[in-house]
Amino acid sequence: MMNEQHITDQLWEFHLGNLSEEESQQVQLHLEVCEACLRESEVVKQAVQEMAVERSQEVPPFLFTRIQGRLESVRKPAPLWKRTLVTSLGTILLLVSIWGGVKLGTMDVRQTSGTSLENPMGNLAINEMVNEPIEGYLFDFN
Amino acid sequence: MDEKQLVIDLQAGDEKAFRHLVGKYQQQVFRTAMGFVHDGSDADDIAQEVFVEVFRSVDKFRGEASLSTWIYRMTVNRSLNRLRSRKRKGFFQRIEAFFQDDADWTGEPEADCSIHPETVVGNQEMAQALQQALESLPENQRTAFVLYHYEDMAYKEIASVMKVSLASVESLIHRARKNLQKKLMNFYKK
Ligand SMILES: [Zn+2]
């Protein structure tokens, strides 16, 4: 039976070696007679040991070189030919889309539709759009 | 080289000063990150990110905190972000596993899935148990605990890194230890 105060609050500092000699001795004496605290002490001891292993790991060599590499990869612009190519492709794509849009917009629906007999509903929908501006029902929430 | 001069040189873009800074703080940054992520390659990655951030934002450094406090703060933030994204990844991986194979799905948080307490607890298991117990702590408790136990930092320094009072640091570390003890004891008891 234990009458003394348990020492679980002191276990981390005890295993880190941060207690004074007197405090440390008190903890030790308690551990000799209290199984509950002893069990907990073993767990804390293992945790402290495990942390010491992790702490002792050295930073992998050439960190500065790797940092430099990262900085350069961000700072260095892409080569000129790459930038020109990307810009030209973008411009071509934009022009093609605009041209396609204009073509589609000016297309005479009635003339181009050769499927009016098989799909009269399709034509109806397109014709409605022609008569009623799209903005009219997009923004008319009320 | 004193800190003031180092900052002036860094702000002037002096590569030698930057090299000096990396040499001076790399082990601390790496070790702190290790305390959070428990993985050498992740910690190395975080260290690189931290120094890149230092390089890019040293212009904005006004010296309200010390250089080392500033760097520690970045390290803590980067490490916590890494853990958050790991958690998100883990969540999606579990969803993926659920659709691939129902048997893998437990619906339990990751912390409870992989430890088998009935096996003899060796170093590997202890490392895993500690890691999972640490990860289950609230972020502020974990940060205070890691800075104290992995970096040997004084409470006052921790308070300035975390921008909290000395009493808060004391209480955070105390609660972190209590929680860890409880979780680790549960792990052994099972
Ligand atoms: Zn006891």
Coordinates of C-alpha atoms and ligand atoms in Angstrom, one line a residue:
Chain A
M1 CA 0.0 0.0 0.0
M2 CA 1.3 3.5 -0.9
N3 CA 0.7 6.4 1.4
E4 CA 3.1 8.7 -0.4
Q5 CA 2.2 11.0 -3.2
H6 CA 2.7 9.4 -6.7
I7 CA 5.4 10.9 -8.8
T8 CA 4.0 10.6 -12.3
D9 CA 4.3 14.4 -12.8
Q10 CA 8.1 14.2 -12.3
L11 CA 8.8 11.3 -14.6
W12 CA 9.8 13.2 -17.7
E13 CA 12.2 15.5 -15.9
F14 CA 13.5 12.4 -14.0
H15 CA 14.3 10.5 -17.2
L16 CA 15.7 13.6 -18.9
G17 CA 18.1 14.0 -15.9
N18 CA 16.8 17.4 -15.0
L19 CA 16.0 16.8 -11.4
S20 CA 18.2 17.7 -8.5
E21 CA 19.9 14.8 -6.7
E22 CA 17.5 15.0 -3.9
E23 CA 14.4 15.0 -6.1
S24 CA 15.8 12.2 -8.2
Q25 CA 16.4 10.1 -5.1
Q26 CA 12.9 10.6 -3.9
V27 CA 11.5 9.5 -7.3
Q28 CA 13.8 6.4 -7.2
L29 CA 12.7 5.5 -3.7
H30 CA 9.0 5.8 -4.7
L31 CA 9.6 3.7 -7.8
E32 CA 10.9 0.9 -5.6
V33 CA 7.7 0.6 -3.7
C34 CA 5.0 1.7 -6.2
E35 CA 4.3 -0.6 -9.1
A36 CA 1.8 1.8 -10.8
C37 CA 4.4 4.6 -11.0
L38 CA 7.1 2.1 -12.0
R39 CA 5.0 0.9 -15.0
E40 CA 4.4 4.5 -16.0
S41 CA 8.1 5.3 -15.5
E42 CA 9.1 2.5 -17.9
V43 CA 6.8 4.0 -20.6
V44 CA 8.1 7.5 -20.2
K45 CA 11.7 6.2 -20.2
Q46 CA 11.2 4.5 -23.5
A47 CA 9.6 7.6 -25.0
V48 CA 12.5 9.7 -23.8
Q49 CA 14.9 7.2 -25.3
E50 CA 13.0 7.2 -28.6
M51 CA 13.1 10.9 -28.8
A52 CA 16.8 10.9 -28.2
V53 CA 17.3 8.6 -31.2
E54 CA 15.2 11.0 -33.4
R55 CA 17.0 14.0 -32.0
S56 CA 20.4 12.5 -32.8
Q57 CA 19.6 12.2 -36.5
E58 CA 21.8 14.5 -38.6
V59 CA 20.5 16.7 -41.3
P60 CA 21.4 15.1 -44.7
P61 CA 24.5 16.6 -46.2
F62 CA 24.6 19.3 -48.9
L63 CA 21.4 21.0 -47.6
F64 CA 22.7 24.3 -48.9
T65 CA 23.1 22.9 -52.4
R66 CA 19.6 21.6 -52.4
I67 CA 18.2 25.0 -51.2
Q68 CA 20.2 26.7 -54.0
G69 CA 18.7 24.3 -56.5
R70 CA 15.2 25.1 -55.3
L71 CA 15.8 28.9 -55.5
E72 CA 17.3 28.6 -59.0
S73 CA 14.5 26.5 -60.3
V74 CA 12.1 29.2 -59.2
R75 CA 14.1 32.2 -60.2
K76 CA 15.4 31.0 -63.6
P77 CA 12.9 31.9 -66.3
A78 CA 12.2 29.3 -69.0
P79 CA 14.4 29.5 -72.1
L80 CA 13.4 32.0 -74.8
W81 CA 12.2 29.4 -77.4
K82 CA 9.9 27.8 -74.8
R83 CA 8.3 31.1 -73.8
T84 CA 7.9 32.1 -77.5
L85 CA 6.3 28.7 -78.3
V86 CA 3.9 28.9 -75.4
T87 CA 2.9 32.5 -76.2
S88 CA 2.4 31.7 -79.9
L89 CA 0.3 28.6 -79.2
G90 CA -1.8 30.5 -76.8
T91 CA -2.4 33.3 -79.3
I92 CA -3.3 30.8 -82.1
L93 CA -5.7 29.0 -79.8
L94 CA -7.3 32.3 -78.8
L95 CA -7.7 33.4 -82.4
V96 CA -9.2 30.0 -83.5
S97 CA -11.7 30.2 -80.6
I98 CA -12.8 33.8 -81.5
W99 CA -13.1 32.8 -85.2
G100 CA -15.1 29.7 -84.3
G101 CA -17.4 31.8 -82.1
V102 CA -18.0 34.4 -84.7
K103 CA -18.7 31.7 -87.3
L104 CA -21.1 29.9 -85.0
G105 CA -22.9 33.2 -84.1
T106 CA -23.5 34.3 -87.7
M107 CA -24.5 30.8 -88.9
D108 CA -28.1 30.7 -90.4
V109 CA -29.7 28.0 -88.4
R110 CA -32.6 27.4 -90.8
Q111 CA -30.3 27.0 -93.8
T112 CA -27.7 24.7 -92.2
S113 CA -30.2 22.4 -90.5
G114 CA -30.7 19.4 -92.6
T115 CA -32.3 17.4 -89.8
S116 CA -35.4 19.5 -89.3
L117 CA -37.7 16.5 -90.1
E118 CA -36.0 14.1 -87.7
N119 CA -35.5 16.5 -84.9
P120 CA -37.9 19.4 -84.9
M121 CA -37.4 20.1 -81.2
G122 CA -33.7 20.8 -81.7
N123 CA -34.5 23.5 -84.2
L124 CA -37.2 25.0 -82.0
A125 CA -34.7 25.4 -79.2
I126 CA -32.1 27.1 -81.4
N127 CA -34.7 29.3 -83.0
E128 CA -36.0 30.4 -79.6
M129 CA -32.5 31.5 -78.7
V130 CA -32.3 33.6 -81.9
N131 CA -35.5 35.4 -81.1
E132 CA -35.0 35.8 -77.4
P133 CA -31.6 37.3 -76.3
I134 CA -29.8 34.9 -74.0
E135 CA -29.1 37.7 -71.4
G136 CA -32.9 38.1 -71.1
Y137 CA -33.4 34.9 -69.1
L138 CA -29.9 34.5 -67.7
F139 CA -30.3 37.6 -65.5
D140 CA -34.1 37.6 -65.0
F141 CA -34.3 35.8 -61.6
N142 CA -37.5 37.3 -60.5
Chain B
M1 CA 29.1 37.2 -37.1
D2 CA 26.5 39.0 -34.9
E3 CA 22.8 38.6 -35.7
K4 CA 22.3 42.3 -36.7
Q5 CA 25.1 42.2 -39.2
L6 CA 23.9 38.8 -40.5
V7 CA 20.4 40.2 -41.2
I8 CA 21.9 43.3 -42.9
D9 CA 24.0 41.0 -45.1
L10 CA 21.1 38.7 -45.8
Q11 CA 18.9 41.6 -46.8
A12 CA 21.6 42.8 -49.1
G13 CA 21.4 39.4 -50.8
D14 CA 24.9 38.3 -49.7
E15 CA 25.2 34.6 -50.6
K16 CA 28.0 34.0 -48.0
A17 CA 25.7 35.3 -45.3
F18 CA 22.9 33.0 -46.5
R19 CA 25.3 30.0 -46.5
H20 CA 26.4 31.0 -43.0
L21 CA 22.7 31.2 -41.8
V22 CA 21.9 27.7 -43.3
G23 CA 25.0 26.2 -41.6
K24 CA 24.1 27.8 -38.3
Y25 CA 20.5 26.8 -38.1
Q26 CA 20.1 23.7 -40.3
Q27 CA 20.4 21.2 -37.5
Q28 CA 17.9 23.0 -35.3
V29 CA 15.4 23.4 -38.1
F30 CA 15.8 19.7 -39.1
R31 CA 15.5 18.5 -35.5
T32 CA 12.4 20.5 -34.8
A33 CA 10.8 19.2 -38.0
M34 CA 11.7 15.7 -37.0
G35 CA 9.9 16.2 -33.8
F36 CA 6.7 16.8 -35.8
V37 CA 7.0 14.6 -38.8
H38 CA 9.3 11.8 -37.6
D39 CA 10.7 11.2 -41.0
G40 CA 14.1 12.2 -42.2
S41 CA 13.2 12.9 -45.8
D42 CA 10.2 15.0 -44.8
A43 CA 12.2 16.9 -42.3
D44 CA 14.8 17.6 -44.9
D45 CA 12.2 18.8 -47.3
I46 CA 10.8 21.1 -44.6
A47 CA 14.2 22.4 -43.9
Q48 CA 14.7 23.3 -47.5
E49 CA 11.3 25.0 -47.6
V50 CA 12.1 27.0 -44.4
F51 CA 15.4 28.3 -45.8
V52 CA 13.8 29.2 -49.1
E53 CA 11.2 31.1 -47.2
V54 CA 13.8 32.8 -45.1
F55 CA 15.7 33.8 -48.3
R56 CA 12.6 35.2 -49.9
S57 CA 11.2 37.1 -46.9
V58 CA 14.2 38.3 -45.1
D59 CA 13.5 41.8 -46.5
K60 CA 10.4 41.9 -44.3
F61 CA 12.3 40.8 -41.2
R62 CA 12.0 43.8 -38.8
G63 CA 13.8 42.3 -35.8
E64 CA 10.8 42.3 -33.5
A65 CA 11.7 38.7 -32.6
S66 CA 15.2 37.2 -32.8
L67 CA 16.2 35.6 -36.1
S68 CA 16.1 32.2 -34.5
T69 CA 12.6 32.7 -33.1
W70 CA 11.5 33.8 -36.5
I71 CA 13.1 30.7 -38.1
Y72 CA 11.6 28.4 -35.5
R73 CA 8.2 29.9 -36.1
M74 CA 8.5 29.1 -39.8
T75 CA 9.6 25.6 -39.1
V76 CA 6.7 24.9 -36.8
N77 CA 4.2 26.3 -39.3
R78 CA 5.7 24.3 -42.2
S79 CA 5.8 21.1 -40.1
L80 CA 2.2 21.5 -39.0
N81 CA 1.1 22.2 -42.5
R82 CA 2.9 19.0 -43.6
L83 CA 1.1 17.0 -41.0
R84 CA -2.3 18.5 -42.0
S85 CA -1.7 17.6 -45.7
R86 CA -0.5 14.1 -44.6
K87 CA -3.8 13.7 -42.7
R88 CA -5.8 14.8 -45.7
K89 CA -3.9 12.4 -47.9
G90 CA -4.5 9.6 -45.4
F91 CA -8.2 10.4 -45.5
F92 CA -8.4 10.2 -49.3
Q93 CA -6.3 7.0 -49.3
R94 CA -8.7 5.4 -46.8
I95 CA -11.6 6.4 -49.0
E96 CA -9.7 4.9 -52.0
A97 CA -9.0 1.7 -50.0
F98 CA -12.7 1.5 -49.1
F99 CA -13.7 1.4 -52.7
Q100 CA -10.9 -1.0 -53.6
D101 CA -11.3 -3.4 -50.8
D102 CA -14.0 -3.3 -48.1
A103 CA -12.0 -5.4 -45.8
D104 CA -9.5 -2.7 -45.2
W105 CA -12.1 -0.2 -44.1
T106 CA -12.3 0.2 -40.3
G107 CA -13.8 3.7 -40.2
E108 CA -11.4 4.4 -37.3
P109 CA -8.9 7.2 -37.3
E110 CA -5.5 6.3 -38.6
A111 CA -4.0 6.5 -35.1
D112 CA -5.9 3.4 -34.0
C113 CA -5.3 1.2 -37.0
S114 CA -1.8 0.0 -37.1
I115 CA -0.7 -0.7 -33.6
H116 CA -1.1 -4.3 -32.4
P117 CA -0.5 -4.0 -28.6
E118 CA -0.4 -7.8 -28.1
T119 CA 2.9 -7.9 -29.9
V120 CA 6.0 -7.4 -27.8
V121 CA 6.8 -3.7 -27.7
G122 CA 10.2 -3.2 -29.4
N123 CA 11.8 0.0 -30.5
Q124 CA 9.9 0.1 -33.8
E125 CA 6.6 -0.2 -32.0
M126 CA 7.6 2.4 -29.4
A127 CA 8.5 4.8 -32.1
Q128 CA 5.2 4.3 -33.8
A129 CA 3.2 4.5 -30.6
L130 CA 5.0 7.7 -29.6
Q131 CA 4.5 9.2 -33.0
Q132 CA 0.8 8.4 -33.0
A133 CA 0.3 9.7 -29.5
L134 CA 2.1 12.9 -30.4
E135 CA 0.0 13.3 -33.5
S136 CA -3.2 13.0 -31.5
L137 CA -2.3 15.9 -29.3
P138 CA -3.8 19.4 -30.0
E139 CA -1.4 21.4 -32.1
N140 CA -0.4 23.9 -29.4
Q141 CA 0.4 21.1 -26.9
R142 CA 2.4 19.3 -29.5
T143 CA 4.3 22.4 -30.5
A144 CA 5.3 23.3 -26.9
F145 CA 6.2 19.6 -26.2
V146 CA 8.4 19.3 -29.4
L147 CA 10.2 22.6 -28.8
Y148 CA 11.0 21.6 -25.2
H149 CA 11.8 17.9 -25.8
Y150 CA 13.5 18.0 -29.2
E151 CA 15.1 21.4 -29.0
D152 CA 15.8 21.8 -25.3
M153 CA 14.3 25.2 -25.5
A154 CA 13.6 27.3 -22.4
Y155 CA 10.0 28.0 -21.6
K156 CA 10.7 31.7 -22.3
E157 CA 11.9 31.0 -25.8
I158 CA 9.0 28.7 -26.5
A159 CA 6.6 31.4 -25.3
S160 CA 8.1 33.8 -27.8
V161 CA 8.0 31.3 -30.7
M162 CA 4.4 30.5 -29.9
K163 CA 3.5 34.1 -29.0
V164 CA 1.9 32.9 -25.7
S165 CA 2.6 33.6 -22.0
L166 CA 5.1 31.7 -20.0
A167 CA 2.3 30.2 -17.9
S168 CA 0.6 28.9 -21.0
V169 CA 3.7 27.2 -22.1
E170 CA 4.1 25.5 -18.7
S171 CA 0.5 24.4 -18.8
L172 CA 0.7 23.2 -22.4
I173 CA 3.8 21.1 -21.7
H174 CA 2.2 19.7 -18.6
R175 CA -1.0 18.7 -20.4
A176 CA 0.9 17.3 -23.3
R177 CA 2.9 15.0 -21.0
K178 CA -0.2 13.9 -19.1
N179 CA -2.0 13.1 -22.4
L180 CA 1.0 11.3 -23.8
Q181 CA 1.5 9.2 -20.6
K182 CA -2.2 8.3 -20.7
K183 CA -2.1 7.3 -24.4
L184 CA 1.1 5.4 -24.1
M185 CA -0.1 3.6 -21.0
N186 CA -3.3 2.6 -22.8
F187 CA -1.2 1.3 -25.6
Y188 CA 0.8 -0.9 -23.2
K189 CA -2.1 -2.1 -21.2
K190 CA -4.1 -3.5 -24.1
Ligands
ZN1 ZN 3.2 5.8 -7.2

